[in-house]
XYZ file of C-alpha atoms in Angstrom:
722
model
C -77.340 28.819 122.171
C -78.260 30.196 118.760
C -76.338 33.451 119.144
C -73.461 32.312 121.324
C -70.910 33.321 118.621
C -70.042 36.947 117.906
C -68.721 36.407 114.396
C -72.181 36.903 112.864
C -72.651 40.412 114.221
C -69.159 41.389 113.086
C -69.659 39.970 109.615
C -72.977 41.627 108.956
C -71.882 44.832 110.612
C -68.972 45.017 108.175
C -71.296 44.312 105.279
C -73.640 47.069 106.401
C -70.850 49.639 106.088
C -70.748 48.883 102.370
C -74.428 49.494 101.656
C -74.053 53.020 100.266
C -73.431 51.704 96.793
C -73.241 53.366 93.407
C -72.007 52.208 90.006
C -70.891 48.560 89.737
C -67.221 48.224 88.911
C -67.895 44.825 87.376
C -68.568 46.461 83.982
C -65.314 48.442 83.715
C -63.400 45.953 81.619
C -66.252 45.197 79.235
C -66.985 48.901 78.789
C -63.498 49.472 77.391
C -63.754 46.770 74.757
C -62.035 43.866 76.513
C -63.522 40.379 76.695
C -65.273 39.906 80.013
C -65.141 36.120 79.601
C -61.458 36.188 80.522
C -61.435 38.392 83.604
C -64.523 37.096 85.376
C -65.744 39.633 87.896
C -68.415 37.554 89.607
C -71.505 39.697 89.215
C -74.830 38.046 89.938
C -75.747 37.682 86.243
C -77.077 34.149 85.803
C -77.881 33.723 89.491
C -80.122 36.783 90.016
C -83.144 36.512 92.264
C -85.390 37.366 89.314
C -84.003 34.620 87.027
C -86.051 31.391 86.761
C -84.523 28.485 88.660
C -85.639 24.907 88.069
C -84.025 23.384 91.183
C -86.368 24.802 93.837
C -89.542 24.425 91.775
C -90.596 22.320 88.795
C -92.643 25.321 87.646
C -89.494 27.283 86.805
C -90.187 30.021 89.353
C -87.637 32.674 90.164
C -86.151 32.669 93.677
C -88.275 35.751 94.431
C -91.388 33.698 93.597
C -90.293 30.600 95.531
C -91.185 30.152 99.236
C -87.889 28.430 100.043
C -84.175 29.179 100.377
C -82.425 28.754 97.031
C -79.012 30.119 96.070
C -76.989 29.657 92.892
C -73.219 29.694 92.521
C -72.211 30.736 89.016
C -69.667 28.459 87.319
C -67.516 31.301 86.020
C -67.291 32.729 89.529
C -66.425 29.284 90.963
C -63.504 28.954 88.552
C -62.350 32.552 89.063
C -62.190 31.956 92.816
C -59.986 28.924 92.234
C -62.160 26.306 93.932
C -60.380 23.004 93.242
C -63.304 20.629 93.716
C -67.082 20.525 93.519
C -67.261 20.328 97.327
C -65.011 23.391 97.716
C -67.485 25.332 95.585
C -70.618 23.963 97.256
C -69.431 24.940 100.724
C -69.283 28.610 99.694
C -73.104 28.597 99.827
C -74.957 29.635 102.992
C -75.204 26.892 105.589
C -73.284 24.208 103.666
C -70.267 22.460 105.238
C -68.072 19.610 104.081
C -68.130 16.210 105.770
C -66.301 14.649 102.823
C -63.998 11.702 103.441
C -62.677 8.852 101.273
C -65.411 6.504 102.454
C -68.285 8.662 101.161
C -66.507 9.453 97.900
C -65.260 12.841 99.072
C -68.651 14.447 98.374
C -70.808 14.374 101.542
C -72.190 17.632 102.939
C -73.853 19.042 106.035
C -76.836 21.415 105.853
C -79.173 22.896 108.455
C -78.081 20.555 111.222
C -78.140 17.311 109.201
C -75.250 15.622 107.432
C -74.271 12.848 105.070
C -75.552 11.366 101.831
C -78.776 10.298 103.570
C -79.799 13.843 104.531
C -78.292 16.154 101.883
C -79.270 15.001 98.419
C -76.899 15.246 95.461
C -78.283 15.965 91.972
C -76.843 16.455 88.509
C -78.945 18.453 86.041
C -81.920 17.843 88.310
C -81.466 14.055 88.348
C -81.189 12.381 91.747
C -77.974 10.446 92.370
C -78.549 7.337 94.484
C -75.757 6.742 97.006
C -74.605 3.182 97.643
C -73.059 2.388 101.036
C -73.204 6.136 101.694
C -71.034 6.940 98.677
C -71.312 9.252 95.661
C -68.324 10.056 93.426
C -69.841 12.169 90.641
C -69.621 14.818 89.184
C -65.877 15.139 89.101
C -64.592 18.596 88.185
C -65.758 22.241 88.600
C -64.564 22.977 85.039
C -67.750 21.308 83.725
C -70.117 23.353 85.900
C -72.496 26.002 84.597
C -73.811 26.658 88.083
C -74.523 24.946 91.409
C -77.966 25.401 92.972
C -78.408 24.840 96.696
C -81.941 24.284 97.983
C -81.881 24.417 101.783
C -84.336 22.495 103.921
C -86.520 19.476 103.077
C -86.508 18.701 99.350
C -88.174 15.283 99.493
C -91.305 16.594 97.748
C -89.236 17.394 94.667
C -86.609 14.668 94.666
C -87.532 11.880 97.064
C -86.151 10.569 100.332
C -82.781 11.587 101.724
C -83.131 15.353 101.490
C -84.197 16.595 104.911
C -81.243 18.972 105.180
C -81.350 20.098 101.562
C -80.534 19.270 97.954
C -77.530 20.383 95.898
C -77.920 20.395 92.121
C -74.872 20.607 89.854
C -75.969 22.020 86.494
C -73.497 21.189 83.747
C -72.384 23.427 80.871
C -74.614 23.414 77.794
C -74.467 24.538 74.150
C -74.691 28.287 73.529
C -76.176 30.323 70.689
C -72.736 31.698 69.747
C -69.387 29.948 69.585
C -67.330 30.420 72.733
C -64.239 28.559 73.886
C -62.211 28.645 77.096
C -58.978 27.061 78.226
C -56.717 27.173 81.255
C -53.446 25.698 82.406
C -51.853 25.995 85.825
C -49.085 24.796 88.111
C -48.545 25.186 91.817
C -47.507 23.893 95.213
C -47.280 20.155 95.852
C -46.332 19.773 92.177
C -49.965 20.402 91.269
C -50.873 20.711 87.608
C -54.148 21.324 85.814
C -55.212 21.758 82.195
C -58.729 22.197 80.856
C -60.470 23.341 77.697
C -63.978 23.578 76.333
C -65.853 24.973 73.376
C -69.482 25.229 72.376
C -71.719 26.870 69.838
C -73.954 26.231 66.828
C -73.472 23.586 64.132
C -75.904 24.989 61.622
C -79.374 26.398 62.203
C -80.796 23.552 64.313
C -77.847 21.891 66.041
C -75.671 23.097 68.914
C -72.785 21.456 70.748
C -70.533 21.690 73.785
C -67.411 19.654 74.606
C -65.163 19.932 77.687
C -62.087 18.159 79.001
C -60.109 18.580 82.209
C -57.042 16.955 83.757
C -55.655 17.488 87.270
C -52.833 15.945 89.259
C -50.948 16.655 92.472
C -48.341 15.068 94.733
C -50.457 16.111 97.720
C -49.681 17.711 101.048
C -48.908 14.453 102.901
C -46.455 11.657 102.199
C -47.426 9.479 99.235
C -50.243 11.899 98.468
C -50.440 11.601 94.702
C -53.811 12.141 93.026
C -55.040 12.667 89.487
C -58.331 12.924 87.638
C -59.758 13.189 84.142
C -63.186 14.600 83.275
C -64.812 14.614 79.834
C -68.220 15.739 78.624
C -70.053 16.308 75.369
C -73.514 17.650 74.512
C -75.568 17.927 71.332
C -78.799 19.915 71.241
C -81.123 19.573 68.265
C -83.819 22.240 67.895
C -85.754 21.558 64.691
C -88.384 24.134 65.707
C -88.722 26.833 68.366
C -91.070 24.591 70.373
C -89.160 21.298 70.277
C -85.651 20.356 71.429
C -83.704 17.157 72.000
C -80.531 17.237 74.105
C -78.114 14.303 74.206
C -75.303 14.360 76.761
C -72.452 12.153 77.918
C -70.087 12.601 80.873
C -67.066 10.655 82.076
C -65.021 10.952 85.256
C -61.937 8.971 86.266
C -60.435 9.839 89.650
C -57.499 8.503 91.619
C -57.920 10.474 94.855
C -55.262 10.956 97.471
C -55.041 7.781 99.596
C -55.107 9.724 102.851
C -57.585 8.817 105.601
C -56.506 11.388 108.132
C -53.971 12.258 110.800
C -54.240 10.728 114.288
C -54.243 13.036 117.285
C -51.444 12.595 119.810
C -52.566 12.929 123.415
C -55.840 14.370 122.140
C -54.365 17.167 120.045
C -52.928 17.786 116.608
C -49.147 17.469 116.695
C -47.695 19.558 113.862
C -44.717 17.211 113.651
C -46.990 14.654 111.964
C -48.923 17.116 109.814
C -47.414 15.677 106.623
C -47.387 12.022 107.664
C -49.575 9.516 105.827
C -50.169 6.391 107.912
C -51.752 4.407 105.084
C -49.850 1.506 103.528
C -47.435 2.310 100.743
C -49.583 0.658 98.068
C -52.900 2.091 99.242
C -55.209 2.731 96.342
C -58.499 4.388 95.408
C -60.093 4.799 92.013
C -63.538 6.070 91.032
C -64.851 5.778 87.469
C -68.261 7.250 86.617
C -70.130 7.541 83.337
C -73.436 9.202 82.546
C -75.583 9.360 79.414
C -78.880 11.221 79.095
C -81.464 12.195 76.513
C -83.808 15.091 77.231
C -86.856 16.125 75.198
C -88.602 19.473 75.680
C -91.802 20.247 73.781
C -94.076 23.279 74.023
C -97.055 22.490 71.797
C -98.963 25.558 72.948
C -98.512 28.785 74.851
C -100.102 27.283 77.970
C -98.665 23.770 77.962
C -95.186 22.240 77.953
C -93.817 18.726 78.311
C -90.398 17.412 79.228
C -88.803 14.017 79.594
C -85.294 12.966 80.511
C -83.985 9.413 80.340
C -80.594 8.659 81.851
C -78.065 5.927 82.526
C -75.251 6.126 85.083
C -72.534 3.680 86.061
C -70.003 3.831 88.890
C -67.006 1.577 89.476
C -65.269 2.380 92.767
C -62.286 0.711 94.382
C -60.528 1.088 97.742
C -57.541 -0.855 99.120
C -56.242 0.808 102.271
C -55.285 0.552 105.915
C -57.721 3.159 107.211
C -57.716 3.597 111.002
C -54.900 5.053 113.146
C -54.835 5.629 116.874
C -52.229 7.036 119.275
C -51.388 4.604 122.077
C -51.038 6.556 125.295
C -48.688 5.781 128.181
C -51.420 3.606 129.680
C -51.038 1.234 126.734
C -54.496 1.888 125.276
C -56.018 3.960 122.488
C -58.970 6.292 122.809
C -61.122 3.537 121.296
C -60.079 1.117 124.049
C -57.766 -1.065 121.951
C -54.334 -1.944 123.333
C -50.884 -1.342 121.909
C -47.318 -0.367 122.641
C -47.194 3.058 124.375
C -45.958 5.911 122.200
C -46.882 4.275 118.884
C -49.603 4.668 116.269
C -51.813 1.589 116.121
C -53.013 0.918 112.570
C -56.055 -1.217 111.719
C -59.065 -1.542 109.375
C -57.404 -3.360 106.504
C -60.152 -2.914 103.906
C -60.435 -3.753 100.247
C -63.768 -2.684 98.699
C -65.267 -2.417 95.235
C -68.620 -0.906 94.174
C -70.294 -1.847 90.908
C -73.344 0.389 90.549
C -75.726 1.057 87.650
C -78.707 3.429 87.610
C -81.358 3.607 84.903
C -84.056 6.238 85.140
C -86.681 8.364 83.473
C -88.423 11.532 84.602
C -91.389 13.077 82.792
C -93.663 16.020 83.487
C -96.324 18.182 81.865
C -97.048 21.792 82.830
C -100.250 23.781 82.290
C -100.589 27.529 82.790
C -104.076 29.002 82.807
C -105.895 32.165 83.728
C -108.763 31.729 86.195
C -110.060 35.275 86.591
C -108.725 38.813 86.181
C -105.552 38.978 88.262
C -105.726 35.274 89.176
C -103.704 32.605 87.360
C -102.722 29.017 87.961
C -99.688 26.941 87.004
C -99.675 23.187 87.537
C -97.059 20.529 86.858
C -97.753 16.812 87.130
C -95.220 14.091 86.535
C -93.439 10.992 87.659
C -90.058 9.376 87.782
C -88.778 5.824 87.829
C -85.335 4.530 88.759
C -83.712 1.126 88.829
C -80.410 0.752 90.688
C -78.338 -2.430 90.620
C -75.444 -2.641 93.053
C -72.808 -5.250 93.895
C -70.546 -4.860 96.925
C -67.175 -6.585 96.948
C -64.909 -6.684 99.999
C -62.394 -8.646 102.025
C -63.910 -7.822 105.421
C -63.298 -11.328 106.681
C -59.539 -10.738 106.792
C -58.787 -7.623 108.826
C -55.528 -9.295 109.741
C -53.256 -6.278 109.398
C -52.978 -4.607 112.778
C -49.608 -3.134 113.670
C -47.933 -0.322 115.559
C -45.506 2.178 114.035
C -43.357 5.027 115.257
C -45.353 8.261 114.730
C -42.422 10.083 113.143
C -40.461 7.505 111.142
C -41.845 4.218 109.855
C -42.045 1.864 106.934
C -45.628 2.192 105.621
C -45.655 -1.460 104.563
C -47.985 -3.014 102.037
C -51.646 -3.986 101.937
C -52.337 -7.451 103.326
C -55.180 -9.344 101.654
C -55.529 -12.910 102.908
C -59.125 -13.515 101.802
C -59.442 -11.771 98.465
C -61.692 -8.946 97.338
C -64.815 -10.609 95.926
C -68.593 -9.966 95.670
C -70.282 -10.427 99.080
C -73.800 -9.095 98.478
C -75.885 -7.407 95.810
C -79.071 -5.337 95.790
C -81.733 -4.266 93.344
C -83.583 -1.027 94.113
C -86.687 0.180 92.305
C -87.880 3.728 93.005
C -91.223 4.910 91.608
C -92.814 8.276 92.297
C -95.582 10.605 91.158
C -95.594 14.288 91.979
C -97.543 17.484 91.456
C -96.838 21.140 92.124
C -99.256 24.048 91.844
C -99.002 27.810 92.073
C -101.915 30.219 92.300
C -101.182 33.915 91.834
C -103.650 36.202 93.569
C -102.996 39.527 91.920
C -99.557 41.111 91.549
C -98.477 40.669 95.171
C -99.679 37.333 96.539
C -99.086 33.740 95.482
C -99.579 30.326 97.050
C -97.365 27.368 96.143
C -98.014 23.761 97.102
C -96.590 20.378 96.147
C -97.121 16.706 96.931
C -95.190 13.516 96.161
C -95.915 9.832 96.657
C -92.973 7.446 96.427
C -92.469 3.684 96.631
C -88.963 2.308 96.976
C -88.433 -1.452 96.864
C -85.092 -2.951 97.878
C -84.153 -6.586 97.368
C -80.931 -8.027 98.764
C -78.940 -11.199 98.062
C -75.978 -12.576 100.016
C -73.098 -14.046 98.015
C -71.058 -16.968 99.343
C -68.545 -19.397 97.859
C -69.165 -22.912 99.227
C -66.648 -25.224 97.646
C -65.265 -22.309 95.636
C -68.443 -21.840 93.549
C -70.421 -18.599 93.813
C -73.867 -18.906 95.358
C -76.397 -16.041 95.594
C -78.964 -16.408 98.378
C -82.021 -14.179 98.675
C -82.038 -12.341 102.033
C -85.000 -9.950 102.101
C -87.338 -7.652 100.224
C -88.496 -4.353 101.687
C -90.794 -1.659 100.316
C -90.748 1.857 101.732
C -93.822 3.998 101.010
C -93.837 7.697 101.746
C -96.032 10.700 101.000
C -94.563 14.163 101.491
C -95.924 17.636 100.892
C -95.149 21.297 101.251
C -97.148 24.536 101.188
C -95.941 28.116 101.099
C -97.064 31.661 100.582
C -95.216 34.570 98.992
C -95.977 38.271 99.427
C -94.273 40.759 97.105
C -95.008 44.336 98.210
C -92.820 45.353 95.271
C -91.485 43.407 92.290
C -87.994 43.174 93.810
C -88.898 42.214 97.391
C -90.402 38.963 98.646
C -91.565 37.871 102.073
C -92.412 34.185 102.391
C -93.338 31.368 104.718
C -93.376 27.612 104.134
C -94.157 24.305 105.827
C -92.528 21.207 104.340
C -92.226 17.542 105.201
C -89.510 15.055 104.291
C -88.094 11.598 104.892
C -84.564 10.267 105.399
C -83.438 6.649 105.130
C -81.991 5.088 108.275
C -78.800 4.339 106.370
C -78.558 4.207 102.593
C -81.609 3.094 100.624
C -79.740 0.960 98.093
C -77.720 -0.837 100.779
C -80.225 -1.035 103.638
C -78.981 -3.658 106.084
C -80.695 -6.574 107.775
C -80.644 -4.612 111.021
C -82.548 -1.714 109.434
C -85.023 -3.535 107.219
C -87.648 -3.934 109.955
C -88.037 -0.167 110.324
C -89.520 2.691 108.303
C -87.775 5.819 107.113
C -87.186 8.634 109.564
C -89.608 11.519 109.112
C -89.172 15.235 109.468
C -90.808 18.590 108.943
C -89.676 22.183 108.661
C -91.232 25.583 109.155
C -89.390 28.449 107.493
C -89.884 32.181 106.999
C -87.686 34.624 105.161
C -87.137 37.618 102.922
C -85.401 38.180 99.589
C -84.493 41.570 98.174
C -83.079 42.630 94.827
C -82.038 46.277 95.064
C -80.023 49.042 93.428
C -81.139 48.040 89.938
C -79.857 44.512 90.414
C -76.455 45.476 91.784
C -77.324 44.143 95.214
C -79.132 41.128 96.626
C -79.957 40.204 100.193
C -81.626 37.129 101.666
C -82.619 36.159 105.186
C -84.181 32.900 106.378
C -85.151 31.503 109.770
C -86.176 27.879 110.188
C -86.806 24.953 112.504
C -86.507 21.313 111.401
C -87.603 18.353 113.533
C -86.676 14.745 112.696
C -88.248 11.732 114.396
C -87.872 7.978 114.116
C -84.177 7.695 114.987
C -82.754 4.193 115.331
C -81.376 3.421 118.790
C -80.816 0.719 121.391
C -81.836 2.330 124.671
C -79.747 -0.032 126.813
C -77.122 -2.619 126.005
C -79.671 -5.386 126.606
C -82.764 -3.790 125.033
C -83.879 -4.302 121.415
C -83.147 -1.812 118.652
C -86.048 0.627 118.380
C -87.102 3.536 116.206
C -87.368 6.216 118.864
C -86.260 9.701 119.738
C -86.071 13.100 118.120
C -83.489 15.607 116.959
C -83.956 19.152 115.725
C -82.181 22.151 114.293
C -83.171 25.788 114.292
C -81.241 28.667 112.874
C -80.881 31.721 110.679
C -79.098 32.169 107.358
C -78.272 35.494 105.741
C -76.476 36.513 102.564
C -75.666 39.758 100.796
C -74.037 40.483 97.447
C -73.089 43.962 96.252
C -71.376 45.576 93.310
C -69.801 48.749 94.695
C -68.254 51.951 93.324
C -64.638 52.048 92.184
C -64.705 48.417 91.093
C -65.358 46.920 94.534
C -67.681 44.018 95.223
C -68.696 41.853 98.155
C -70.316 38.438 98.509
C -70.979 37.373 102.101
C -73.106 34.835 103.915
C -73.386 33.509 107.433
C -75.270 30.860 109.379
C -75.993 30.394 113.059
C -77.883 27.325 114.208
C -78.660 25.233 117.245
C -78.710 21.512 116.433
C -79.436 19.026 119.189
C -80.793 15.658 120.184
C -84.115 16.473 121.822
C -84.768 12.924 123.033
C -82.204 10.273 122.274
C -80.838 7.412 124.360
C -78.660 4.662 122.948
C -76.442 1.966 124.400
C -77.260 3.059 127.905
C -76.149 6.651 127.286
C -78.438 9.679 127.234
C -77.526 12.122 124.463
C -80.425 14.511 125.026
C -79.224 18.091 124.604
C -76.048 17.077 122.774
C -75.084 18.316 119.311
C -75.272 15.626 116.589
C -71.945 14.683 114.959
C -70.496 16.533 111.956
C -72.674 19.621 112.423
C -70.944 23.020 112.714
C -73.281 25.490 114.386
C -71.633 28.550 112.861
C -70.558 29.080 109.252
C -69.522 32.096 107.206
C -68.090 32.964 103.818
C -66.846 36.363 102.715
C -65.481 37.300 99.285
C -64.154 40.755 98.449
C -63.371 41.823 94.902
C -61.550 44.869 93.587
C -61.147 45.727 89.924
C -58.122 47.914 90.518
C -57.738 48.804 86.817
C -59.144 47.498 83.557
C -56.366 44.889 83.660
C -55.994 44.039 87.347
C -58.430 42.308 89.646
C -57.855 41.275 93.272
C -59.982 38.779 95.224
C -59.832 37.780 98.868
C -61.959 35.096 100.472
C -62.587 34.106 104.089
C -64.098 30.764 105.084
C -65.166 30.172 108.690
C -66.378 26.806 110.013
C -67.420 26.547 113.638
C -66.668 23.825 116.152
C -68.092 20.367 115.517
C -68.082 17.023 117.293
C -67.232 13.602 115.908
C -69.411 11.667 118.374
C -72.922 11.704 119.813
C -71.691 12.430 123.326
C -69.660 15.489 122.302
C -66.546 14.110 123.961
C -64.415 14.642 120.853
C -64.589 18.223 119.575
C -63.174 19.295 116.228
C -62.026 22.921 116.566
C -63.390 25.823 114.567
C -61.181 27.265 111.872
C -60.914 30.204 109.500
C -58.887 30.250 106.295
C -58.102 33.045 103.861
C -57.581 32.618 100.114
C -56.595 35.242 97.571
C -56.254 35.743 93.827
C -54.492 38.372 91.729
C -55.543 38.401 88.059
C -53.846 40.355 85.292
C -55.155 40.670 81.741
C -52.328 40.140 79.256
C -54.515 40.604 76.172
C -58.281 41.032 75.720
C -58.503 37.222 75.524
C -55.819 36.061 77.935
C -55.220 36.533 81.655
C -52.804 35.220 84.264
C -53.925 34.301 87.809
C -51.770 34.053 90.921
C -53.628 32.284 93.722
C -52.723 31.662 97.327
C -54.668 29.131 99.380
C -54.722 29.148 103.199
C -52.703 32.355 103.300
C -51.868 32.119 107.018
C -51.005 28.402 106.837
C -53.715 27.369 109.279
C -53.517 23.734 110.407
C -57.133 22.644 110.523
C -59.437 19.650 110.200
C -61.869 19.681 107.292
C -63.656 16.751 108.925
C -62.932 13.722 111.081
C -62.528 10.037 110.279
C -63.231 8.467 113.618
C -63.124 10.251 116.937
C -59.403 11.089 117.022
C -58.384 11.031 113.374
C -58.679 14.294 111.448
C -58.583 14.843 107.703
C -56.492 17.982 107.444
C -56.884 20.771 104.924
C -54.328 21.936 102.405
C -51.478 24.010 103.889
C -50.449 27.388 102.458
C -50.045 26.909 98.718
C -49.280 29.124 95.730
C -50.638 28.371 92.257
C -50.146 30.190 88.968
C -52.490 29.789 86.017
C -53.111 31.102 82.531
C -56.659 31.524 81.173
C -57.720 32.131 77.609
C -60.958 32.714 75.712
C -61.438 32.122 72.008
């Protein structure tokens, strides 16, 4: 099954034709005295394989020295490509797909055959974000991003449970040694508007700063599709000596996303006549407000020792008020989910009002020693720990799903939200997460190194139910559960030359059965699911840094799935699922100003042994997992003033259910950008999204309700540097 698609051979065959490279055209503009910060050309620069990366290793190893798959997406390149959201940018990385929907905050991802906030961990500046009810809504805007690191495969040893598929770290912009400022403004289809600006630099000999602000709005590509967002950030870095630094940072995000939960299929297919219809109520609402504050201290008291500590505080206030589920009623008078209705109508249900009040306090500290053992043999060791406290209150009106109606698919009054019970606190939790970790690297001469790591973690969750007898609030303790897990990884790296690495690794990990902070009474009796991965690969930096190539092959096995074998049997922790695949990527700067950035993934994800509810899913593909993915970006610096970009995104077929009865078709979209330098510090961009106006599903919301992607759209923007 692994090679049942031919797109991979075609993609890499096309890339191979470009491997006779010469001088990189990325330096043409800078060589003639213009400011390269305006016309970003997307060279590897900050994301080179020989640049230290803190996401895949706490020892600050380079990707060439790390026995794992790690890729970085440079922030300047993300913005030059025109990616409109953090998720859009993340899914340009090898093996990453979007499973974002309004319920998970529009941020959930799929990686290496596993999906959702419980299997693909989200980080900001290396700090783990704890999802609540499967939801994360931060960070907000790609304008704030310095780079995005994607660590594929189990990352539990570094960051804790919930990272069997991988971990994605958004690294935010920081102060720079010299003053630099950027700004952009743009307008486009769907009455979309954006404006952003930022500046950073020194404030004297010991103090640096960075401030950024961004605003976006759009009327959307469906009826009543308005959205807007504001993002703010500020950083101060105090460096009183070369060996000591204190960094203080604050971030704010305020989003009102599009209140669109998807388009129902009609007779099992997408009917283009309803492509722009929004079946939510007219006063549907969502709002996500997130704030983060952190203080980081870095101290290097000696050449062989360094210490770091980061303390942080995050809050999230999330609100939903929507009619979420829509189903076509066939001529038989029933929906695909078995509910009844008037034939030829769209049955609407799931009248939900929800609020999340979440607060996370945390601290992470580590100390690193580097020592020589013998001639040609050296050791680097980091030991540390982290502690987190998460308080969460869930408000809802789930007792009053009274709004069920049927509307004409093509012309209807959306109506208004019906709330007969009131949105009020229903339960709260308190989660304490404590962990200690260690990582060690032994170099055995110039070519060999061994890297190992271990982590022990204890997560305690306490839950209270909230009721209102006689109108007075009453909190009742429900349960306390402690999850204890030890994970480890070991890998070896062989570098026959300084620019080529061959590696192998074995890693273990754990995933929660749902969401740690909101574990339910039905899950509390069970332990976390466990998994392990074996991976081998190669990384190559060639042509004096103008080309990079990576290749990885892996197999991940996850056990301890939660299932009810028959309708009358008890819930058990049984079964196994697995994923095996290959990922490849190549980046080249070519003669005559050409460049290419391509990656592709082929995998086989399946339930190896899984029976639930009387059905046998063995051999089926788990939901929300595309088994083929590809990204291709071509760049041409036509002149010192003109740059052209074209991007292809391919996402293979997925399924929305365990039984694979509801496929979501594969799709390919093409985006393009034409940039023209007006002055050395100003450029205009013309961008087209979904050039061929492909109607496609980004993901599903239920078995026959697809969240559609943006139709063909044209945007124009102006960028400046100062």
